[in-house]
């Protein structure tokens, strides 16, 4: 590939003449800190291959001019220059220009918007090399966002301090992350759920030319043999001291350096009569220089800026048939050194000795064969094909689940795709809504529109990777447990499971004790040494007899007596519900069993596990059916009018549906305070309850639930409140009576089905909601079958009923 600067300077309007590409993939918009025409590196290799199926726009960092510069005169506010790439018409390099002092962030945003609208580019993917570009691109809505993370940029000399924050942001918005090597992969893999290592690859035919080239380039011809060489950017990553020492130790060996000097003062580079700097060479010229070397070198310093590098030149040197000596850069050692393809040397003396061996050994058939085998597996073509497959996978996933952002705004007016209206409008993308939607689409072939007022699916179980890459539950800890095999079987269609038994400790009298109360709780609280029988006797002497168990106080004091009630339940419940346990139905505290053994599990169900890739991924799969459309950030009131003929499945609060006609049903809410700590573990159990201290009820540490390994840890505090999202229906007789009035309205509502925790005003767990939704689906299917049979003339009834039954 040869690249030539063939610049056409102009404004956005003037740029219309450049190629219009009609390929199957939408355009790729790349934002890069590396300049295309500088040194040929990973971006050029990958993006020229991307350009085989789409147009690539390569947006570089700005160039700045003095106001006196004739080029910039009269061009206040910036302009863009379009550069073509020879032999690759489907790559256009875009270079913004500004005068010193101009706001290049605002300026780039404006120039970019104009560029996109001039080109009519509404659909595109974006690809970032620099997270800094988010400062002017965050408003865009790419189909797929890729971050090709080549290096730990923040460790580079002169890196802007905000780079770390920007990268965190990019990890949040990117759909897929590629890393330029194994070490950087290890460093980033826990920060995102979709990270893939793609180490430096090789353009084998290009560098293999070095094996047959005869003539030396003129500036190299005068340098005596033996010669060893390096090509690439000359910057702070080179180990100048080592180079000087090795040159001194081997005065008869000549060291050739090709490449531009960047970021460092050229005077800092080592000098000696046997060290030669020949300046930048084009990619096309490199094999000719390489051909004249006896060995190649990677004399990198071992510091922060080289900790994660994966030098592309390693396979390039090898493809040219050169022996290579390198300092112990981790990816060189693991990728090549351990297989005996590259000599690794730590000190100057070792480096010099290794060079002696490399120069005298040259090539041999066995080594060459091993090198070839490694290199054919590492072509840029294969790397690009694998990257493209990852991008396509994201595209498929996103197109099935979440409609493009433009639809989020003009959302509910969308049609089912075939232009027909939807059969069902499902309000709420939590378990209740998603299960019913999935069944209707997959079993009855119904066209379903699912809407949610929140910007995500999953309802209260929604989980996501936070800015540190830790999987957290936005609305507090959700642990799956059930004794219903039917529910397990159904959900297992959409997820694998990670076995997990939940454990909770409560801080009481300065001790962290197991809750539910068990044998250990009693023994440790009271400094006893009872066995199960002893505990039974101990409690029997303390429990308060009740003729009727009506309230949460009744149930607890009748099971464990007053002291344990006071220590573990009374204050926790007052904090959590804003009510005394005597004012709450027994079902609330009755959720917590009492155990006479040492079983420390919080739940007693036969199946206890977490979805192995999290709840949100489970929902993505559930809603992936082609008959289902999902529209987020939309209230049902906006959507109802647009789909008058659709039947409705409503999973929001029932009182809200009926405009609070009989007054609002009371709910208890929570304020969540999420925090991340720079330590591997924060507390000894997933949840620690604080019945008697603090304003919060409990702290959850998510890594216990998810099993994620990470050097940091994220926790959430729960502060109960009256205001806010309706999380908890409050089980009290008068609330149940009020709910009954709404339920009567609901039963009379035509073509509306009410399902889930809020629509039933019931303190349901997830599995109960899934079971109810499956049952609700059965009811709807029966109604459909009945409706179908009414529409069919009597003489056809027999066969029609059979068809309807088969469909369900
Ligand atoms: P939701 O998940 O609440 O979904 C209803 C959806 O409807 C919401 O996304 C909402 O945005 C949407 N909606 C509401 N009104 C409108 C409207 N007007 N327009 C559009 N959309 C609307 N269960 C367990 O099994 N284990 C646990 O460990 C557990 N822990 C919990 C911890 C907390 C803090 C809470 C609050 C609940 C917990 N649960 C747990 C219960 C669990 O969250 C519920 O059982 C389950 O999520 C209910 O599902 P749903 O679909 O009925 O409701
Ligand atoms: N509870 C308590 N002390 C505890 C744990 C629970 O008093 O240490 C009571 C409290 O009233 C709580 C109820 O038991 O609201 C149900 O607890 P659970 O952990 O099931 O609540 P959720 O997870 O639904 O918030």
mmCIF file of N, CA and C and ligand atoms in Angstrom, residues 427-433 451-454 458-461 475-479 481 603 634-637 650-653 656 670 672 698 718 727-728 755-758 764-767 769, ligand 1:
data_model
loop_
_atom_site.group_PDB
_atom_site.id
_atom_site.type_symbol
_atom_site.label_atom_id
_atom_site.label_comp_id
_atom_site.label_asym_id
_atom_site.label_seq_id
_atom_site.Cartn_x
_atom_site.Cartn_y
_atom_site.Cartn_z
ATOM 1 N N UNK A 427 -46.756 -2.133 28.443
ATOM 2 C CA UNK A 427 -46.225 -0.998 29.191
ATOM 3 C C UNK A 427 -45.323 -1.521 30.306
ATOM 4 N N UNK A 428 -44.021 -1.252 30.183
ATOM 5 C CA UNK A 428 -43.064 -1.710 31.200
ATOM 6 C C UNK A 428 -42.204 -2.838 30.648
ATOM 7 N N UNK A 429 -40.887 -2.628 30.690
ATOM 8 C CA UNK A 429 -39.945 -3.632 30.158
ATOM 9 C C UNK A 429 -39.255 -4.383 31.286
ATOM 10 N N UNK A 430 -39.942 -4.512 32.442
ATOM 11 C CA UNK A 430 -39.412 -5.339 33.525
ATOM 12 C C UNK A 430 -39.788 -6.800 33.275
ATOM 13 N N UNK A 431 -39.700 -7.629 34.323
ATOM 14 C CA UNK A 431 -39.998 -9.048 34.129
ATOM 15 C C UNK A 431 -41.435 -9.248 33.647
ATOM 16 N N UNK A 432 -42.387 -8.571 34.266
ATOM 17 C CA UNK A 432 -43.786 -8.804 33.902
ATOM 18 C C UNK A 432 -44.000 -8.523 32.416
ATOM 19 N N UNK A 433 -43.605 -7.326 31.977
ATOM 20 C CA UNK A 433 -43.849 -6.932 30.586
ATOM 21 C C UNK A 433 -43.049 -7.764 29.595
ATOM 22 N N UNK A 451 -42.997 -0.595 25.655
ATOM 23 C CA UNK A 451 -42.482 0.742 25.976
ATOM 24 C C UNK A 451 -42.110 0.793 27.455
ATOM 25 N N UNK A 452 -41.164 1.651 27.760
ATOM 26 C CA UNK A 452 -40.840 1.887 29.164
ATOM 27 C C UNK A 452 -40.455 3.343 29.315
ATOM 28 N N UNK A 453 -40.838 3.932 30.413
ATOM 29 C CA UNK A 453 -40.510 5.350 30.599
ATOM 30 C C UNK A 453 -39.040 5.530 30.964
ATOM 31 N N UNK A 454 -38.407 4.454 31.406
ATOM 32 C CA UNK A 454 -36.983 4.539 31.712
ATOM 33 C C UNK A 454 -36.160 4.369 30.426
ATOM 34 N N UNK A 458 -35.398 -4.062 31.515
ATOM 35 C CA UNK A 458 -35.068 -4.810 32.747
ATOM 36 C C UNK A 458 -35.803 -4.360 33.985
ATOM 37 N N UNK A 459 -36.511 -3.215 33.908
ATOM 38 C CA UNK A 459 -37.227 -2.728 35.092
ATOM 39 C C UNK A 459 -36.290 -2.568 36.273
ATOM 40 N N UNK A 460 -36.761 -2.968 37.448
ATOM 41 C CA UNK A 460 -35.953 -2.775 38.654
ATOM 42 C C UNK A 460 -34.752 -3.706 38.733
ATOM 43 N N UNK A 461 -34.686 -4.682 37.860
ATOM 44 C CA UNK A 461 -33.552 -5.606 37.935
ATOM 45 C C UNK A 461 -32.390 -5.161 37.042
ATOM 46 N N UNK A 475 -30.957 -0.477 40.778
ATOM 47 C CA UNK A 475 -32.018 -0.288 41.769
ATOM 48 C C UNK A 475 -31.870 -1.256 42.936
ATOM 49 N N UNK A 476 -30.654 -1.379 43.439
ATOM 50 C CA UNK A 476 -30.454 -2.215 44.625
ATOM 51 C C UNK A 476 -30.270 -3.679 44.267
ATOM 52 N N UNK A 477 -29.832 -4.480 45.262
ATOM 53 C CA UNK A 477 -29.433 -5.861 44.982
ATOM 54 C C UNK A 477 -30.606 -6.738 44.560
ATOM 55 N N UNK A 478 -30.424 -7.469 43.485
ATOM 56 C CA UNK A 478 -31.436 -8.415 43.032
ATOM 57 C C UNK A 478 -30.825 -9.799 42.965
ATOM 58 N N UNK A 479 -31.345 -10.692 43.792
ATOM 59 C CA UNK A 479 -30.816 -12.056 43.851
ATOM 60 C C UNK A 479 -31.933 -12.992 43.429
ATOM 61 N N UNK A 481 -33.988 -16.346 43.184
ATOM 62 C CA UNK A 481 -34.220 -17.579 43.942
ATOM 63 C C UNK A 481 -35.659 -18.009 43.697
ATOM 64 N N UNK A 603 -32.000 -17.220 51.642
ATOM 65 C CA UNK A 603 -33.232 -17.788 51.083
ATOM 66 C C UNK A 603 -33.225 -19.304 51.262
ATOM 67 N N UNK A 634 -40.270 6.516 27.251
ATOM 68 C CA UNK A 634 -41.599 6.920 26.776
ATOM 69 C C UNK A 634 -42.659 6.505 27.790
ATOM 70 N N UNK A 635 -43.477 7.465 28.180
ATOM 71 C CA UNK A 635 -44.561 7.169 29.111
ATOM 72 C C UNK A 635 -45.755 6.571 28.347
ATOM 73 N N UNK A 636 -46.497 5.698 29.026
ATOM 74 C CA UNK A 636 -47.580 5.021 28.308
ATOM 75 C C UNK A 636 -48.635 5.996 27.802
ATOM 76 N N UNK A 637 -48.793 7.128 28.469
ATOM 77 C CA UNK A 637 -49.818 8.073 28.025
ATOM 78 C C UNK A 637 -49.490 8.618 26.642
ATOM 79 N N UNK A 650 -50.403 -3.939 30.961
ATOM 80 C CA UNK A 650 -49.910 -2.813 31.765
ATOM 81 C C UNK A 650 -49.215 -3.333 33.020
ATOM 82 N N UNK A 651 -47.941 -2.928 33.205
ATOM 83 C CA UNK A 651 -47.191 -3.411 34.378
ATOM 84 C C UNK A 651 -46.708 -2.261 35.275
ATOM 85 N N UNK A 652 -47.223 -1.059 35.038
ATOM 86 C CA UNK A 652 -46.884 0.086 35.911
ATOM 87 C C UNK A 652 -47.820 0.111 37.122
ATOM 88 N N UNK A 653 -47.749 1.192 37.917
ATOM 89 C CA UNK A 653 -48.620 1.284 39.104
ATOM 90 C C UNK A 653 -50.095 1.386 38.692
ATOM 91 N N UNK A 656 -51.902 4.793 39.065
ATOM 92 C CA UNK A 656 -51.527 5.775 38.041
ATOM 93 C C UNK A 656 -52.341 5.535 36.766
ATOM 94 N N UNK A 670 -36.819 4.246 47.800
ATOM 95 C CA UNK A 670 -35.431 4.200 48.284
ATOM 96 C C UNK A 670 -34.604 5.215 47.517
ATOM 97 N N UNK A 672 -30.759 5.416 46.344
ATOM 98 C CA UNK A 672 -29.564 4.579 46.266
ATOM 99 C C UNK A 672 -28.333 5.454 46.173
ATOM 100 N N UNK A 698 -29.046 -0.946 54.576
ATOM 101 C CA UNK A 698 -28.072 -1.996 54.272
ATOM 102 C C UNK A 698 -27.077 -1.520 53.230
ATOM 103 N N UNK A 718 -28.665 1.866 50.781
ATOM 104 C CA UNK A 718 -30.098 2.087 50.548
ATOM 105 C C UNK A 718 -30.674 2.956 51.659
ATOM 106 N N UNK A 727 -41.211 1.718 44.787
ATOM 107 C CA UNK A 727 -40.558 0.408 44.824
ATOM 108 C C UNK A 727 -41.358 -0.630 45.621
ATOM 109 N N UNK A 728 -41.866 -0.222 46.761
ATOM 110 C CA UNK A 728 -42.508 -1.194 47.653
ATOM 111 C C UNK A 728 -43.975 -0.851 47.886
ATOM 112 N N UNK A 755 -50.430 -6.738 35.136
ATOM 113 C CA UNK A 755 -49.515 -7.795 35.541
ATOM 114 C C UNK A 755 -48.301 -7.196 36.253
ATOM 115 N N UNK A 756 -47.772 -7.893 37.267
ATOM 116 C CA UNK A 756 -46.523 -7.468 37.906
ATOM 117 C C UNK A 756 -46.716 -6.849 39.269
ATOM 118 N N UNK A 757 -45.599 -6.449 39.857
ATOM 119 C CA UNK A 757 -45.571 -5.996 41.243
ATOM 120 C C UNK A 757 -46.375 -4.719 41.464
ATOM 121 N N UNK A 758 -46.266 -3.784 40.533
ATOM 122 C CA UNK A 758 -46.931 -2.493 40.716
ATOM 123 C C UNK A 758 -48.394 -2.554 40.293
ATOM 124 N N UNK A 764 -44.108 -8.714 45.412
ATOM 125 C CA UNK A 764 -43.663 -9.915 44.713
ATOM 126 C C UNK A 764 -42.148 -9.960 44.561
ATOM 127 N N UNK A 765 -41.571 -11.154 44.625
ATOM 128 C CA UNK A 765 -40.196 -11.361 44.173
ATOM 129 C C UNK A 765 -40.193 -11.573 42.661
ATOM 130 N N UNK A 766 -38.982 -11.595 42.097
ATOM 131 C CA UNK A 766 -38.886 -11.738 40.645
ATOM 132 C C UNK A 766 -39.562 -13.009 40.144
ATOM 133 N N UNK A 767 -39.295 -14.108 40.816
ATOM 134 C CA UNK A 767 -39.827 -15.388 40.317
ATOM 135 C C UNK A 767 -41.347 -15.390 40.364
ATOM 136 N N UNK A 769 -43.198 -12.815 39.898
ATOM 137 C CA UNK A 769 -43.648 -11.999 38.764
ATOM 138 C C UNK A 769 -43.563 -12.805 37.472
HETATM 139 P P1 LIG B 1 -40.680 -3.489 37.415
HETATM 140 O O1 LIG B 1 -39.387 -4.195 37.359
HETATM 141 O O2 LIG B 1 -40.830 -2.349 38.363
HETATM 142 O O3 LIG B 1 -41.027 -3.008 35.934
HETATM 143 C C1 LIG B 1 -42.092 -2.121 35.659
HETATM 144 C C2 LIG B 1 -41.640 -1.188 34.568
HETATM 145 O O4 LIG B 1 -42.739 -0.400 34.165
HETATM 146 C C3 LIG B 1 -40.547 -0.241 35.037
HETATM 147 O O5 LIG B 1 -39.380 -0.388 34.256
HETATM 148 C C4 LIG B 1 -41.174 1.129 34.867
HETATM 149 O O6 LIG B 1 -40.251 2.110 34.404
HETATM 150 C C5 LIG B 1 -42.255 0.876 33.841
HETATM 151 N N1 LIG B 1 -43.329 1.846 33.954
HETATM 152 C C6 LIG B 1 -44.004 2.188 35.069
HETATM 153 N N2 LIG B 1 -44.910 3.154 34.780
HETATM 154 C C7 LIG B 1 -44.796 3.411 33.453
HETATM 155 C C8 LIG B 1 -45.434 4.317 32.575
HETATM 156 N N3 LIG B 1 -46.382 5.173 33.012
HETATM 157 N N4 LIG B 1 -45.049 4.349 31.274
HETATM 158 C C9 LIG B 1 -44.063 3.520 30.828
HETATM 159 N N5 LIG B 1 -43.431 2.646 31.634
HETATM 160 C C10 LIG B 1 -43.803 2.587 32.926
HETATM 161 N N6 LIG B 1 -36.891 -9.725 43.892
HETATM 162 C C11 LIG B 1 -36.226 -10.903 44.019
HETATM 163 O O7 LIG B 1 -36.701 -11.934 43.551
HETATM 164 N N7 LIG B 1 -34.988 -10.935 44.615
HETATM 165 C C12 LIG B 1 -34.400 -9.829 45.106
HETATM 166 O O8 LIG B 1 -33.282 -9.905 45.629
HETATM 167 C C13 LIG B 1 -35.079 -8.603 44.999
HETATM 168 N N8 LIG B 1 -34.526 -7.483 45.478
HETATM 169 C C14 LIG B 1 -35.176 -6.299 45.350
HETATM 170 C C15 LIG B 1 -34.569 -5.141 45.825
HETATM 171 C C16 LIG B 1 -35.187 -3.922 45.676
HETATM 172 C C17 LIG B 1 -34.524 -2.700 46.208
HETATM 173 C C18 LIG B 1 -36.471 -3.858 45.057
HETATM 174 C C19 LIG B 1 -37.154 -2.535 44.903
HETATM 175 C C20 LIG B 1 -37.083 -4.988 44.585
HETATM 176 C C21 LIG B 1 -36.459 -6.232 44.734
HETATM 177 N N9 LIG B 1 -37.019 -7.388 44.239
HETATM 178 C C22 LIG B 1 -36.355 -8.588 44.370
HETATM 179 C C23 LIG B 1 -38.330 -7.383 43.574
HETATM 180 C C24 LIG B 1 -38.210 -7.269 42.045
HETATM 181 O O9 LIG B 1 -37.599 -6.054 41.722
HETATM 182 C C25 LIG B 1 -39.561 -7.330 41.416
HETATM 183 O O10 LIG B 1 -40.253 -8.475 41.787
HETATM 184 C C26 LIG B 1 -39.570 -7.299 39.896
HETATM 185 O O11 LIG B 1 -38.558 -6.494 39.375
HETATM 186 C C27 LIG B 1 -40.896 -6.786 39.439
HETATM 187 O O12 LIG B 1 -40.984 -6.802 38.046
HETATM 188 P P2 LIG B 1 -42.141 -5.977 37.332
HETATM 189 O O13 LIG B 1 -41.975 -6.173 35.882
HETATM 190 O O14 LIG B 1 -43.444 -6.290 37.949
HETATM 191 O O15 LIG B 1 -41.870 -4.475 37.740
#
